Amino acid sequence: QPLVGLLAAIAITSGLVIAAPGARVLRRGFLVLVATALVAAPQIMPIVGQQLAETASTANNAFFEILVRVRAPHHFLPSAFPTTSATRFGVLLVAGITSLALSPALRTHRRTLGSILLVVAAGCVLYTIGVEVLESSTIAKSQVFKLTVLAKTIAGICIAISIEHTLSQKYSFSLRTGPVFALLIAVIVLLAVSTRMDPLRSRYAVLNREGAPWDDLYRWAAQNTERDATFLVPPSNSDMRSWGQRSIVVNFKATAFQSALMREWHERLISVSANTDLTAGFVEPSALDETYEQVSGERLKTLQIRYHFDYVARVTPLTHGDWREVFRSGAAGSDSQIGPVYVYENVGPSAPRSGRAN
């Protein structure tokens, strides 16, 4: 986020200088950039230093091959954006530019806002060429394409001002801060309680966690296993560390940003998902879960020797004789697609430890 803020400051300052060139604007713009850079530095500089400390070719290859193509292409590759998202952005941008060009209320700001949008457009075009054509890790790390958020914000402001001006001219009234704020709160509340658009409750899962079968596992693990126990969990599981307070072998979401650790994450993800091919690009975590559930008991013993975990958690029962069921969660409610969660430990000859669960 500090990097995106710094990019936004650069784009806004550049637009201001283009719209009204002069020593005064340049001086003020420079001060804004310095202040933004100082605020962002505590988070950005350690990351930059870490990158410089690694071998450039190795780090860049790992970054582009694993993080850009496999883990988060939607953060780096414009071509990875869903068609629906790109369409919505295009409609919003066209409406915003139309409002900026035609609304009398925006006449005095037309040159400034237009210049900022041009800077954003130029940066996005150069970024797309650098990432999609040249496959430059350095350019990808800049994440300039996230300036589209700034373009969306400007477009939204232009549309809102245009609508307000049109209504005030037609009905002889002006929208005040109070009604606008109340309307904003109403929209947020409606989104929060909606069953189809559930942004707040999905962001803050603590509001809606009761009765889920995985939560039964987390409580059991926290209360009945040793604190240093390690679990093998499905790749999509992101809660075992926080809610279960136990270590895991790997999951999809938590990615290391050092090249060696990034490659280790990649190898572990392939291993626990039945050697799923991840060279072609992004794979949905749910698809990795499906292959994870197909891993045999014999394969799990091999993985245990390699990664030294104590328990296996899955939704598919294991019938292999060396794996003993030590926990089974209660069935989920009727609105859930997930059945019981099973936990197994190896009690066969190859088991590194046994009898750890209370």
mmCIF file of N, CA and C in Angstrom, residues 84 129 156 344:
data_model
loop_
_atom_site.group_PDB
_atom_site.id
_atom_site.type_symbol
_atom_site.label_atom_id
_atom_site.label_comp_id
_atom_site.label_asym_id
_atom_site.label_seq_id
_atom_site.Cartn_x
_atom_site.Cartn_y
_atom_site.Cartn_z
ATOM 1 N N THR A 84 -15.122 -9.414 -16.796
ATOM 2 C CA THR A 84 -16.176 -8.621 -16.164
ATOM 3 C C THR A 84 -15.600 -7.411 -15.436
ATOM 4 N N ILE A 129 3.500 -3.199 -21.454
ATOM 5 C CA ILE A 129 4.545 -3.631 -22.396
ATOM 6 C C ILE A 129 5.698 -4.294 -21.643
ATOM 7 N N GLY A 156 -15.037 8.414 -10.629
ATOM 8 C CA GLY A 156 -16.180 8.451 -9.725
ATOM 9 C C GLY A 156 -16.493 9.849 -9.241
ATOM 10 N N TYR A 344 -5.859 -37.292 10.998
ATOM 11 C CA TYR A 344 -5.181 -38.586 11.137
ATOM 12 C C TYR A 344 -3.746 -38.378 11.613
#
